[in-house]
């Protein structure tokens, strides 16, 4: 029977690997770098200052053979920088910060516009209710106006009927007066006859 040979160093390395994997944690390389600004287009020239990533500079001239560019800072300091560290636009970190700020502003404006929209909808609903109420009032007033117009159109007829009724009343009063006189006269005659 053949026995497997267990090598101690193999067993030991497996234990170390397992322990190393358990203690591993994620990490990222920083995007904060500094570029050397030198007095000339080579690493042998003195460093005059360090430029942080995101610093805006002007390119004055390029030395393609050396891979350097002569640049000027906003403060007016001139020097040489490796061209591989230069970009045509701001670094992603700065763009991200600017876009995040714009997004936050847009979100704030969006919530403000949402509030304004809710207020406008509320005003619209109130205006719609008021319009419906005013239309009902208008219909009622139009009906009343039509009745008044009909009554006003009949005014001449009503005036004629009123005159006829006054005449009939005057005639009736005269008849009543005549009948009262006849009644008195007959009453007096009846008394005499007795």
mmCIF file with all atom_site columns, C-alpha atoms in Angstrom:
data_model
loop_
_atom_site.group_PDB
_atom_site.id
_atom_site.type_symbol
_atom_site.label_atom_id
_atom_site.label_alt_id
_atom_site.label_comp_id
_atom_site.label_asym_id
_atom_site.label_entity_id
_atom_site.label_seq_id
_atom_site.pdbx_PDB_ins_code
_atom_site.Cartn_x
_atom_site.Cartn_y
_atom_site.Cartn_z
_atom_site.occupancy
_atom_site.B_iso_or_equiv
_atom_site.pdbx_formal_charge
_atom_site.auth_seq_id
_atom_site.auth_comp_id
_atom_site.auth_asym_id
_atom_site.auth_atom_id
_atom_site.pdbx_PDB_model_num
ATOM 1   C CA . UNK A 1 1   ? 0.000    0.000   0.000   1.00 0.00 ? 1   UNK A CA 1
ATOM 2   C CA . UNK A 1 2   ? 1.325    3.374   -0.993  1.00 0.00 ? 2   UNK A CA 1
ATOM 3   C CA . UNK A 1 3   ? 1.041    6.170   1.498   1.00 0.00 ? 3   UNK A CA 1
ATOM 4   C CA . UNK A 1 4   ? 0.545    9.728   0.305   1.00 0.00 ? 4   UNK A CA 1
ATOM 5   C CA . UNK A 1 5   ? 3.352    11.992  1.285   1.00 0.00 ? 5   UNK A CA 1
ATOM 6   C CA . UNK A 1 6   ? 2.151    15.121  2.990   1.00 0.00 ? 6   UNK A CA 1
ATOM 7   C CA . UNK A 1 7   ? 4.657    17.839  2.802   1.00 0.00 ? 7   UNK A CA 1
ATOM 8   C CA . UNK A 1 8   ? 4.585    20.181  5.747   1.00 0.00 ? 8   UNK A CA 1
ATOM 9   C CA . UNK A 1 9   ? 5.487    23.296  3.767   1.00 0.00 ? 9   UNK A CA 1
ATOM 10  C CA . UNK A 1 10  ? 2.506    22.697  1.445   1.00 0.00 ? 10  UNK A CA 1
ATOM 11  C CA . UNK A 1 11  ? 0.157    22.441  4.376   1.00 0.00 ? 11  UNK A CA 1
ATOM 12  C CA . UNK A 1 12  ? 1.677    25.537  5.946   1.00 0.00 ? 12  UNK A CA 1
ATOM 13  C CA . UNK A 1 13  ? 1.299    27.625  2.751   1.00 0.00 ? 13  UNK A CA 1
ATOM 14  C CA . UNK A 1 14  ? -2.378   26.638  2.406   1.00 0.00 ? 14  UNK A CA 1
ATOM 15  C CA . UNK A 1 15  ? -2.984   27.842  5.966   1.00 0.00 ? 15  UNK A CA 1
ATOM 16  C CA . UNK A 1 16  ? -1.253   31.165  5.251   1.00 0.00 ? 16  UNK A CA 1
ATOM 17  C CA . UNK A 1 17  ? -3.281   31.657  2.072   1.00 0.00 ? 17  UNK A CA 1
ATOM 18  C CA . UNK A 1 18  ? -6.527   30.987  3.899   1.00 0.00 ? 18  UNK A CA 1
ATOM 19  C CA . UNK A 1 19  ? -5.553   33.407  6.682   1.00 0.00 ? 19  UNK A CA 1
ATOM 20  C CA . UNK A 1 20  ? -4.450   36.066  4.151   1.00 0.00 ? 20  UNK A CA 1
ATOM 21  C CA . UNK A 1 21  ? -7.722   35.793  2.184   1.00 0.00 ? 21  UNK A CA 1
ATOM 22  C CA . UNK A 1 22  ? -9.778   36.221  5.343   1.00 0.00 ? 22  UNK A CA 1
ATOM 23  C CA . UNK A 1 23  ? -8.009   39.452  6.352   1.00 0.00 ? 23  UNK A CA 1
ATOM 24  C CA . UNK A 1 24  ? -7.975   41.068  2.858   1.00 0.00 ? 24  UNK A CA 1
ATOM 25  C CA . UNK A 1 25  ? -9.900   44.334  2.473   1.00 0.00 ? 25  UNK A CA 1
ATOM 26  C CA . UNK A 1 26  ? -10.623  46.362  -0.637  1.00 0.00 ? 26  UNK A CA 1
ATOM 27  C CA . UNK A 1 27  ? -8.578   49.484  -1.463  1.00 0.00 ? 27  UNK A CA 1
ATOM 28  C CA . UNK A 1 28  ? -8.191   51.890  -4.398  1.00 0.00 ? 28  UNK A CA 1
ATOM 29  C CA . UNK A 1 29  ? -5.290   53.857  -5.719  1.00 0.00 ? 29  UNK A CA 1
ATOM 30  C CA . UNK A 1 30  ? -5.725   57.569  -5.015  1.00 0.00 ? 30  UNK A CA 1
ATOM 31  C CA . UNK A 1 31  ? -6.432   59.923  -7.912  1.00 0.00 ? 31  UNK A CA 1
ATOM 32  C CA . UNK A 1 32  ? -4.721   62.701  -5.963  1.00 0.00 ? 32  UNK A CA 1
ATOM 33  C CA . UNK A 1 33  ? -1.332   62.933  -7.628  1.00 0.00 ? 33  UNK A CA 1
ATOM 34  C CA . UNK A 1 34  ? 1.228    65.671  -7.813  1.00 0.00 ? 34  UNK A CA 1
ATOM 35  C CA . UNK A 1 35  ? 3.200    66.469  -10.927 1.00 0.00 ? 35  UNK A CA 1
ATOM 36  C CA . UNK A 1 36  ? 6.667    67.988  -10.743 1.00 0.00 ? 36  UNK A CA 1
ATOM 37  C CA . UNK A 1 37  ? 7.204    71.380  -12.347 1.00 0.00 ? 37  UNK A CA 1
ATOM 38  C CA . UNK A 1 38  ? 10.879   71.478  -13.365 1.00 0.00 ? 38  UNK A CA 1
ATOM 39  C CA . UNK A 1 39  ? 13.256   74.140  -14.616 1.00 0.00 ? 39  UNK A CA 1
ATOM 40  C CA . UNK A 1 40  ? 13.984   72.156  -17.786 1.00 0.00 ? 40  UNK A CA 1
ATOM 41  C CA . UNK A 1 41  ? 12.711   69.246  -19.916 1.00 0.00 ? 41  UNK A CA 1
ATOM 42  C CA . UNK A 1 42  ? 14.330   66.361  -18.061 1.00 0.00 ? 42  UNK A CA 1
ATOM 43  C CA . UNK A 1 43  ? 14.373   64.654  -14.690 1.00 0.00 ? 43  UNK A CA 1
ATOM 44  C CA . UNK A 1 44  ? 17.843   66.055  -14.045 1.00 0.00 ? 44  UNK A CA 1
ATOM 45  C CA . UNK A 1 45  ? 16.444   69.607  -13.862 1.00 0.00 ? 45  UNK A CA 1
ATOM 46  C CA . UNK A 1 46  ? 15.466   71.043  -10.488 1.00 0.00 ? 46  UNK A CA 1
ATOM 47  C CA . UNK A 1 47  ? 11.862   70.838  -9.231  1.00 0.00 ? 47  UNK A CA 1
ATOM 48  C CA . UNK A 1 48  ? 10.431   74.332  -8.712  1.00 0.00 ? 48  UNK A CA 1
ATOM 49  C CA . UNK A 1 49  ? 7.062    73.249  -7.349  1.00 0.00 ? 49  UNK A CA 1
ATOM 50  C CA . UNK A 1 50  ? 4.533    70.431  -7.221  1.00 0.00 ? 50  UNK A CA 1
ATOM 51  C CA . UNK A 1 51  ? 1.274    70.762  -9.179  1.00 0.00 ? 51  UNK A CA 1
ATOM 52  C CA . UNK A 1 52  ? -1.741   68.927  -7.772  1.00 0.00 ? 52  UNK A CA 1
ATOM 53  C CA . UNK A 1 53  ? -4.053   67.008  -10.082 1.00 0.00 ? 53  UNK A CA 1
ATOM 54  C CA . UNK A 1 54  ? -6.749   69.284  -11.455 1.00 0.00 ? 54  UNK A CA 1
ATOM 55  C CA . UNK A 1 55  ? -4.527   72.387  -11.560 1.00 0.00 ? 55  UNK A CA 1
ATOM 56  C CA . UNK A 1 56  ? -5.286   74.371  -14.721 1.00 0.00 ? 56  UNK A CA 1
ATOM 57  C CA . UNK A 1 57  ? -2.204   75.467  -16.680 1.00 0.00 ? 57  UNK A CA 1
ATOM 58  C CA . UNK A 1 58  ? -1.339   76.887  -20.117 1.00 0.00 ? 58  UNK A CA 1
ATOM 59  C CA . UNK A 1 59  ? 0.938    75.010  -22.521 1.00 0.00 ? 59  UNK A CA 1
ATOM 60  C CA . UNK A 1 60  ? 3.529    77.461  -23.902 1.00 0.00 ? 60  UNK A CA 1
ATOM 61  C CA . UNK A 1 61  ? 5.585    74.974  -25.992 1.00 0.00 ? 61  UNK A CA 1
ATOM 62  C CA . UNK A 1 62  ? 6.122    71.248  -26.436 1.00 0.00 ? 62  UNK A CA 1
ATOM 63  C CA . UNK A 1 63  ? 9.339    69.215  -26.662 1.00 0.00 ? 63  UNK A CA 1
ATOM 64  C CA . UNK A 1 64  ? 8.091    66.028  -28.329 1.00 0.00 ? 64  UNK A CA 1
ATOM 65  C CA . UNK A 1 65  ? 11.518   64.349  -28.226 1.00 0.00 ? 65  UNK A CA 1
ATOM 66  C CA . UNK A 1 66  ? 11.901   64.743  -24.453 1.00 0.00 ? 66  UNK A CA 1
ATOM 67  C CA . UNK A 1 67  ? 8.182    64.189  -23.773 1.00 0.00 ? 67  UNK A CA 1
ATOM 68  C CA . UNK A 1 68  ? 7.895    67.461  -21.852 1.00 0.00 ? 68  UNK A CA 1
ATOM 69  C CA . UNK A 1 69  ? 5.837    70.633  -22.254 1.00 0.00 ? 69  UNK A CA 1
ATOM 70  C CA . UNK A 1 70  ? 6.724    74.120  -21.034 1.00 0.00 ? 70  UNK A CA 1
ATOM 71  C CA . UNK A 1 71  ? 3.712    75.394  -19.065 1.00 0.00 ? 71  UNK A CA 1
ATOM 72  C CA . UNK A 1 72  ? 2.583    78.495  -17.188 1.00 0.00 ? 72  UNK A CA 1
ATOM 73  C CA . UNK A 1 73  ? 0.464    78.407  -14.018 1.00 0.00 ? 73  UNK A CA 1
ATOM 74  C CA . UNK A 1 74  ? -2.294   80.898  -13.241 1.00 0.00 ? 74  UNK A CA 1
ATOM 75  C CA . UNK A 1 75  ? 0.154    82.635  -10.893 1.00 0.00 ? 75  UNK A CA 1
ATOM 76  C CA . UNK A 1 76  ? 2.553    83.123  -13.838 1.00 0.00 ? 76  UNK A CA 1
ATOM 77  C CA . UNK A 1 77  ? 5.143    80.509  -12.804 1.00 0.00 ? 77  UNK A CA 1
ATOM 78  C CA . UNK A 1 78  ? 6.685    78.725  -15.812 1.00 0.00 ? 78  UNK A CA 1
ATOM 79  C CA . UNK A 1 79  ? 8.330    75.322  -15.932 1.00 0.00 ? 79  UNK A CA 1
ATOM 80  C CA . UNK A 1 80  ? 8.426    71.927  -17.624 1.00 0.00 ? 80  UNK A CA 1
ATOM 81  C CA . UNK A 1 81  ? 6.005    69.029  -17.034 1.00 0.00 ? 81  UNK A CA 1
ATOM 82  C CA . UNK A 1 82  ? 5.861    65.527  -18.513 1.00 0.00 ? 82  UNK A CA 1
ATOM 83  C CA . UNK A 1 83  ? 3.211    65.672  -21.294 1.00 0.00 ? 83  UNK A CA 1
ATOM 84  C CA . UNK A 1 84  ? 1.788    62.269  -20.354 1.00 0.00 ? 84  UNK A CA 1
ATOM 85  C CA . UNK A 1 85  ? 0.397    63.898  -17.177 1.00 0.00 ? 85  UNK A CA 1
ATOM 86  C CA . UNK A 1 86  ? -1.527   66.567  -19.132 1.00 0.00 ? 86  UNK A CA 1
ATOM 87  C CA . UNK A 1 87  ? -5.163   66.237  -20.287 1.00 0.00 ? 87  UNK A CA 1
ATOM 88  C CA . UNK A 1 88  ? -7.403   68.363  -22.499 1.00 0.00 ? 88  UNK A CA 1
ATOM 89  C CA . UNK A 1 89  ? -10.168  68.481  -19.889 1.00 0.00 ? 89  UNK A CA 1
ATOM 90  C CA . UNK A 1 90  ? -10.467  68.594  -16.097 1.00 0.00 ? 90  UNK A CA 1
ATOM 91  C CA . UNK A 1 91  ? -9.882   65.288  -14.270 1.00 0.00 ? 91  UNK A CA 1
ATOM 92  C CA . UNK A 1 92  ? -12.791  62.949  -13.683 1.00 0.00 ? 92  UNK A CA 1
ATOM 93  C CA . UNK A 1 93  ? -12.873  63.779  -9.954  1.00 0.00 ? 93  UNK A CA 1
ATOM 94  C CA . UNK A 1 94  ? -13.521  67.462  -10.656 1.00 0.00 ? 94  UNK A CA 1
ATOM 95  C CA . UNK A 1 95  ? -16.048  66.647  -13.356 1.00 0.00 ? 95  UNK A CA 1
ATOM 96  C CA . UNK A 1 96  ? -17.804  64.284  -10.964 1.00 0.00 ? 96  UNK A CA 1
ATOM 97  C CA . UNK A 1 97  ? -17.929  66.957  -8.254  1.00 0.00 ? 97  UNK A CA 1
ATOM 98  C CA . UNK A 1 98  ? -19.334  69.496  -10.737 1.00 0.00 ? 98  UNK A CA 1
ATOM 99  C CA . UNK A 1 99  ? -21.910  67.018  -12.080 1.00 0.00 ? 99  UNK A CA 1
ATOM 100 C CA . UNK A 1 100 ? -22.878  65.970  -8.542  1.00 0.00 ? 100 UNK A CA 1
ATOM 101 C CA . UNK A 1 101 ? -23.396  69.617  -7.654  1.00 0.00 ? 101 UNK A CA 1
ATOM 102 C CA . UNK A 1 102 ? -25.499  70.116  -10.789 1.00 0.00 ? 102 UNK A CA 1
ATOM 103 C CA . UNK A 1 103 ? -27.497  66.991  -9.978  1.00 0.00 ? 103 UNK A CA 1
ATOM 104 C CA . UNK A 1 104 ? -28.145  68.215  -6.425  1.00 0.00 ? 104 UNK A CA 1
ATOM 105 C CA . UNK A 1 105 ? -29.215  71.609  -7.774  1.00 0.00 ? 105 UNK A CA 1
ATOM 106 C CA . UNK A 1 106 ? -31.470  69.957  -10.364 1.00 0.00 ? 106 UNK A CA 1
ATOM 107 C CA . UNK A 1 107 ? -32.966  67.683  -7.693  1.00 0.00 ? 107 UNK A CA 1
ATOM 108 C CA . UNK A 1 108 ? -33.655  70.688  -5.466  1.00 0.00 ? 108 UNK A CA 1
ATOM 109 C CA . UNK A 1 109 ? -35.163  72.588  -8.377  1.00 0.00 ? 109 UNK A CA 1
ATOM 110 C CA . UNK A 1 110 ? -37.168  69.492  -9.317  1.00 0.00 ? 110 UNK A CA 1
ATOM 111 C CA . UNK A 1 111 ? -38.647  69.210  -5.828  1.00 0.00 ? 111 UNK A CA 1
ATOM 112 C CA . UNK A 1 112 ? -39.330  72.952  -5.888  1.00 0.00 ? 112 UNK A CA 1
ATOM 113 C CA . UNK A 1 113 ? -41.041  72.588  -9.264  1.00 0.00 ? 113 UNK A CA 1
ATOM 114 C CA . UNK A 1 114 ? -43.008  69.641  -7.862  1.00 0.00 ? 114 UNK A CA 1
ATOM 115 C CA . UNK A 1 115 ? -44.225  71.834  -5.002  1.00 0.00 ? 115 UNK A CA 1
ATOM 116 C CA . UNK A 1 116 ? -45.105  74.588  -7.446  1.00 0.00 ? 116 UNK A CA 1
ATOM 117 C CA . UNK A 1 117 ? -46.955  72.087  -9.647  1.00 0.00 ? 117 UNK A CA 1
ATOM 118 C CA . UNK A 1 118 ? -48.950  70.842  -6.645  1.00 0.00 ? 118 UNK A CA 1
ATOM 119 C CA . UNK A 1 119 ? -49.852  74.430  -5.718  1.00 0.00 ? 119 UNK A CA 1
ATOM 120 C CA . UNK A 1 120 ? -50.861  75.197  -9.318  1.00 0.00 ? 120 UNK A CA 1
ATOM 121 C CA . UNK A 1 121 ? -53.005  72.043  -9.468  1.00 0.00 ? 121 UNK A CA 1
ATOM 122 C CA . UNK A 1 122 ? -54.700  73.094  -6.238  1.00 0.00 ? 122 UNK A CA 1
ATOM 123 C CA . UNK A 1 123 ? -55.346  76.580  -7.640  1.00 0.00 ? 123 UNK A CA 1
ATOM 124 C CA . UNK A 1 124 ? -56.638  75.022  -10.862 1.00 0.00 ? 124 UNK A CA 1
ATOM 125 C CA . UNK A 1 125 ? -59.052  72.795  -8.925  1.00 0.00 ? 125 UNK A CA 1
ATOM 126 C CA . UNK A 1 126 ? -60.281  75.812  -6.925  1.00 0.00 ? 126 UNK A CA 1
ATOM 127 C CA . UNK A 1 127 ? -60.696  77.834  -10.116 1.00 0.00 ? 127 UNK A CA 1
ATOM 128 C CA . UNK A 1 128 ? -62.627  74.968  -11.746 1.00 0.00 ? 128 UNK A CA 1
ATOM 129 C CA . UNK A 1 129 ? -64.953  74.772  -8.726  1.00 0.00 ? 129 UNK A CA 1
ATOM 130 C CA . UNK A 1 130 ? -65.440  78.564  -8.762  1.00 0.00 ? 130 UNK A CA 1
ATOM 131 C CA . UNK A 1 131 ? -66.173  78.524  -12.516 1.00 0.00 ? 131 UNK A CA 1
ATOM 132 C CA . UNK A 1 132 ? -68.770  75.771  -12.076 1.00 0.00 ? 132 UNK A CA 1
ATOM 133 C CA . UNK A 1 133 ? -70.427  77.735  -9.266  1.00 0.00 ? 133 UNK A CA 1
ATOM 134 C CA . UNK A 1 134 ? -70.398  80.939  -11.337 1.00 0.00 ? 134 UNK A CA 1
ATOM 135 C CA . UNK A 1 135 ? -71.923  79.098  -14.313 1.00 0.00 ? 135 UNK A CA 1
ATOM 136 C CA . UNK A 1 136 ? -74.770  77.832  -12.089 1.00 0.00 ? 136 UNK A CA 1
ATOM 137 C CA . UNK A 1 137 ? -75.333  81.380  -10.782 1.00 0.00 ? 137 UNK A CA 1
ATOM 138 C CA . UNK A 1 138 ? -75.291  82.699  -14.342 1.00 0.00 ? 138 UNK A CA 1
ATOM 139 C CA . UNK A 1 139 ? -77.930  80.174  -15.454 1.00 0.00 ? 139 UNK A CA 1
ATOM 140 C CA . UNK A 1 140 ? -80.157  81.155  -12.510 1.00 0.00 ? 140 UNK A CA 1
ATOM 141 C CA . UNK A 1 141 ? -79.762  84.871  -13.261 1.00 0.00 ? 141 UNK A CA 1
ATOM 142 C CA . UNK A 1 142 ? -80.489  84.291  -16.954 1.00 0.00 ? 142 UNK A CA 1
ATOM 143 C CA . UNK A 1 143 ? -83.733  82.515  -16.017 1.00 0.00 ? 143 UNK A CA 1
ATOM 144 C CA . UNK A 1 144 ? -84.726  85.392  -13.738 1.00 0.00 ? 144 UNK A CA 1
ATOM 145 C CA . UNK A 1 145 ? -83.852  87.895  -16.469 1.00 0.00 ? 145 UNK A CA 1
ATOM 146 C CA . UNK A 1 146 ? -86.005  86.009  -18.974 1.00 0.00 ? 146 UNK A CA 1
ATOM 147 C CA . UNK A 1 147 ? -88.935  86.099  -16.516 1.00 0.00 ? 147 UNK A CA 1
ATOM 148 C CA . UNK A 1 148 ? -88.412  89.847  -16.021 1.00 0.00 ? 148 UNK A CA 1
ATOM 149 C CA . UNK A 1 149 ? -88.283  90.364  -19.799 1.00 0.00 ? 149 UNK A CA 1
ATOM 150 C CA . UNK A 1 150 ? -91.512  88.408  -20.236 1.00 0.00 ? 150 UNK A CA 1
ATOM 151 C CA . UNK A 1 151 ? -93.128  90.443  -17.483 1.00 0.00 ? 151 UNK A CA 1
ATOM 152 C CA . UNK A 1 152 ? -91.832  93.684  -19.028 1.00 0.00 ? 152 UNK A CA 1
ATOM 153 C CA . UNK A 1 153 ? -93.174  92.613  -22.445 1.00 0.00 ? 153 UNK A CA 1
ATOM 154 C CA . UNK A 1 154 ? -96.605  92.122  -20.868 1.00 0.00 ? 154 UNK A CA 1
ATOM 155 C CA . UNK A 1 155 ? -96.548  95.542  -19.194 1.00 0.00 ? 155 UNK A CA 1
ATOM 156 C CA . UNK A 1 156 ? -98.740  97.148  -21.839 1.00 0.00 ? 156 UNK A CA 1
ATOM 157 C CA . UNK A 1 157 ? -101.282 94.349  -21.527 1.00 0.00 ? 157 UNK A CA 1
ATOM 158 C CA . UNK A 1 158 ? -101.119 94.554  -17.740 1.00 0.00 ? 158 UNK A CA 1
ATOM 159 C CA . UNK A 1 159 ? -101.598 98.355  -17.911 1.00 0.00 ? 159 UNK A CA 1
ATOM 160 C CA . UNK A 1 160 ? -104.658 97.907  -20.199 1.00 0.00 ? 160 UNK A CA 1
ATOM 161 C CA . UNK A 1 161 ? -106.083 95.263  -17.869 1.00 0.00 ? 161 UNK A CA 1
ATOM 162 C CA . UNK A 1 162 ? -105.393 97.570  -14.911 1.00 0.00 ? 162 UNK A CA 1
ATOM 163 C CA . UNK A 1 163 ? -107.347 100.438 -16.598 1.00 0.00 ? 163 UNK A CA 1
ATOM 164 C CA . UNK A 1 164 ? -110.224 98.084  -17.418 1.00 0.00 ? 164 UNK A CA 1
ATOM 165 C CA . UNK A 1 165 ? -110.305 96.880  -13.822 1.00 0.00 ? 165 UNK A CA 1
ATOM 166 C CA . UNK A 1 166 ? -110.285 100.483 -12.541 1.00 0.00 ? 166 UNK A CA 1
ATOM 167 C CA . UNK A 1 167 ? -113.165 101.314 -14.852 1.00 0.00 ? 167 UNK A CA 1
ATOM 168 C CA . UNK A 1 168 ? -115.061 98.234  -13.691 1.00 0.00 ? 168 UNK A CA 1
ATOM 169 C CA . UNK A 1 169 ? -114.366 99.249  -10.087 1.00 0.00 ? 169 UNK A CA 1
ATOM 170 C CA . UNK A 1 170 ? -115.629 102.796 -10.725 1.00 0.00 ? 170 UNK A CA 1
ATOM 171 C CA . UNK A 1 171 ? -118.734 101.422 -12.434 1.00 0.00 ? 171 UNK A CA 1
ATOM 172 C CA . UNK A 1 172 ? -119.288 99.008  -9.550  1.00 0.00 ? 172 UNK A CA 1
ATOM 173 C CA . UNK A 1 173 ? -118.923 101.856 -7.014  1.00 0.00 ? 173 UNK A CA 1
ATOM 174 C CA . UNK A 1 174 ? -121.494 103.905 -8.928  1.00 0.00 ? 174 UNK A CA 1
ATOM 175 C CA . UNK A 1 175 ? -123.864 100.934 -8.990  1.00 0.00 ? 175 UNK A CA 1
ATOM 176 C CA . UNK A 1 176 ? -123.341 100.422 -5.284  1.00 0.00 ? 176 UNK A CA 1
ATOM 177 C CA . UNK A 1 177 ? -124.091 104.095 -4.668  1.00 0.00 ? 177 UNK A CA 1
ATOM 178 C CA . UNK A 1 178 ? -127.238 103.924 -6.799  1.00 0.00 ? 178 UNK A CA 1
ATOM 179 C CA . UNK A 1 179 ? -128.339 100.742 -5.081  1.00 0.00 ? 179 UNK A CA 1
ATOM 180 C CA . UNK A 1 180 ? -127.765 102.336 -1.677  1.00 0.00 ? 180 UNK A CA 1
ATOM 181 C CA . UNK A 1 181 ? -129.882 105.311 -2.660  1.00 0.00 ? 181 UNK A CA 1
ATOM 182 C CA . UNK A 1 182 ? -132.612 103.051 -3.998  1.00 0.00 ? 182 UNK A CA 1
ATOM 183 C CA . UNK A 1 183 ? -132.429 101.014 -0.836  1.00 0.00 ? 183 UNK A CA 1
ATOM 184 C CA . UNK A 1 184 ? -132.782 104.126 1.309   1.00 0.00 ? 184 UNK A CA 1
ATOM 185 C CA . UNK A 1 185 ? -135.607 105.354 -0.810  1.00 0.00 ? 185 UNK A CA 1
ATOM 186 C CA . UNK A 1 186 ? -137.387 102.007 -0.577  1.00 0.00 ? 186 UNK A CA 1
ATOM 187 C CA . UNK A 1 187 ? -136.790 101.848 3.159   1.00 0.00 ? 187 UNK A CA 1
ATOM 188 C CA . UNK A 1 188 ? -138.388 105.243 3.567   1.00 0.00 ? 188 UNK A CA 1
ATOM 189 C CA . UNK A 1 189 ? -141.359 104.257 1.447   1.00 0.00 ? 189 UNK A CA 1
ATOM 190 C CA . UNK A 1 190 ? -141.898 101.048 3.382   1.00 0.00 ? 190 UNK A CA 1
ATOM 191 C CA . UNK A 1 191 ? -141.978 103.015 6.604   1.00 0.00 ? 191 UNK A CA 1
ATOM 192 C CA . UNK A 1 192 ? -144.569 105.363 5.182   1.00 0.00 ? 192 UNK A CA 1
ATOM 193 C CA . UNK A 1 193 ? -146.696 102.564 3.982   1.00 0.00 ? 193 UNK A CA 1
ATOM 194 C CA . UNK A 1 194 ? -146.864 101.156 7.462   1.00 0.00 ? 194 UNK A CA 1
#
